[in-house]
Amino acid sequence: MSKATTSALEFRVVARCSTTKARAANMVLPHGPVNTPVFMPVGTQASLKGVLPEQLEKLGCQIMLNNTYHLGLKPGQKVLDAVGGAHRFQTWTRNILTDSGGFQMVSLLKLATITEEGVKFLSPDDGSPMLLTPEHSMSLQNSIGSDIMMQLDDVVHTLTGPERMEEAMYRSIRWLDRCIKAHKKPETQNLFCIIQGGLDKRLREICCREMIKRDTPGIAVGGLSGGEEKTAFCEVVNTCSDLLPQNKPRYLMGVGYAEDLVVCVALGMDMFDCVYPTRTARFGNAITRYGNMNLRNHKYKFDEQPLEKDCQCPCCLPKEKNGWGISRAFFHSTVSKETAAAHLMTIHNVHYQLNLMREMRQAIIDDTFPAFVKRFFNDKYEGDK
Ligand code: GUN
Ligand code: ZN
């Protein structure tokens, strides 16, 4: 067993909800503070599609997510080493979390196969065989210089059979040991482990116990959001949350629907990421307090209102308040034709997600979180757009 003895983060819980497991914490990473609960927008190919780092910073984003797999292919390790990492490469001065690459390959490339050595796949450039090992993923993430690096894990679909599920869970523990050994910069980069085990409570418990022993600076729960039943999903999150140490950040991977964020914060999770808010914006879907809207719908053709009443994002804020005052009618006629419209909608959706987390944090601090949850669901399902 390997142990991660060094960490490059501070994590201080500043408030707890008295009736749920929700907590608010102040985390400090090498590139600045992160207030939790936090949502991390995903910039796959360095930078969010269409959103400038400066705009993201103005929205109050303290940490974004990048993918090792994508950055490793383009610009590639040599360029990353030459420019001094992904922060400089994309002129982003705040924190970066990188996913390790295995999950992306398995979900993107149907031809990926997993052996004890690592994940084998065919290069999307020239079809040549490539192998991503725990050591290679760590080396790439060290070159990227991410503030939080994720271990390479063996990810299988939640509905995979029990034998393969157990194999993936134990292999993820062995790969964590290899990642800990291969990590060259524990003083400046934090390695997080990833709990696997599908929907099986026993496997999740074994995995939690084993990974907690390795003492990484933070802990992620993976292998969810693959179309499983909501109750099964919540039970896994709840099981893990009861076993995880209180003094470390807990990251629920790939979760980003607003209602899941609210429920999982109540279950004691601190960090989240998802491509959903940015991806869905490009399809013309706005996420709002009063439910989601597809702006391509004809009912918005003459609608002069902003996407969301009282939204403080620059798209919705009126001109008099130094915003851009963009109407639903504008989005209706442009969103599938103009990239600028998709970028603007992305800004609104990212603002929505970040603001939702800030509101939850404030409610936890004020000890009004249960009332917040009630109002959230009421607005979302009963609210009048
Ligand atoms: N993103 C969403 N789920 C997962 C997971 O289980 N593992 C990794 N590495 N990334 C994820
Ligand atoms: Zn808005």
PDB file of C-alpha atoms and ligand atoms in Angstrom, residues 99-101 103-104 150-151 153 155 194 196 221-224 253-254 273, ligand 1:
ATOM      1  CA  ASP A  99      -9.569  14.274 -14.718  1.00  0.00           C
ATOM      2  CA  SER A 100      -7.131  11.437 -15.319  1.00  0.00           C
ATOM      3  CA  GLY A 101      -8.186  10.401 -18.805  1.00  0.00           C
ATOM      4  CA  PHE A 103     -13.110   7.825 -18.079  1.00  0.00           C
ATOM      5  CA  GLN A 104     -12.969  10.048 -21.164  1.00  0.00           C
ATOM      6  CA  MET A 150      -7.334  12.625 -10.323  1.00  0.00           C
ATOM      7  CA  GLN A 151      -6.044   9.071 -10.068  1.00  0.00           C
ATOM      8  CA  ASP A 153      -9.412   4.580 -12.274  1.00  0.00           C
ATOM      9  CA  VAL A 155     -14.533   3.001 -14.678  1.00  0.00           C
ATOM     10  CA  ILE A 194     -11.845   7.914  -6.709  1.00  0.00           C
ATOM     11  CA  GLN A 196     -15.696   2.940  -7.284  1.00  0.00           C
ATOM     12  CA  VAL A 221     -16.932   9.397  -5.617  1.00  0.00           C
ATOM     13  CA  GLY A 222     -17.025   8.111  -9.196  1.00  0.00           C
ATOM     14  CA  GLY A 223     -18.905   5.622 -11.303  1.00  0.00           C
ATOM     15  CA  LEU A 224     -22.295   7.327 -11.023  1.00  0.00           C
ATOM     16  CA  MET A 253     -17.798  13.303 -10.265  1.00  0.00           C
ATOM     17  CA  GLY A 254     -19.910  14.075 -13.310  1.00  0.00           C
ATOM     18  CA  ASP A 273     -18.512  18.997 -12.269  1.00  0.00           C
TER      19      ASP A 273
HETATM   20  N1  GUN B   1     -16.269  11.490 -14.434  1.00  0.00           N
HETATM   21  C1  GUN B   1     -17.509  11.067 -14.072  1.00  0.00           C
HETATM   22  N2  GUN B   1     -17.435   9.893 -13.408  1.00  0.00           N
HETATM   23  C2  GUN B   1     -16.128   9.555 -13.358  1.00  0.00           C
HETATM   24  C3  GUN B   1     -15.426   8.433 -12.808  1.00  0.00           C
HETATM   25  O1  GUN B   1     -15.992   7.511 -12.220  1.00  0.00           O
HETATM   26  N3  GUN B   1     -14.064   8.438 -12.972  1.00  0.00           N
HETATM   27  C4  GUN B   1     -13.404   9.453 -13.607  1.00  0.00           C
HETATM   28  N4  GUN B   1     -12.074   9.384 -13.721  1.00  0.00           N
HETATM   29  N5  GUN B   1     -14.045  10.511 -14.138  1.00  0.00           N
HETATM   30  C5  GUN B   1     -15.390  10.554 -14.008  1.00  0.00           C
END
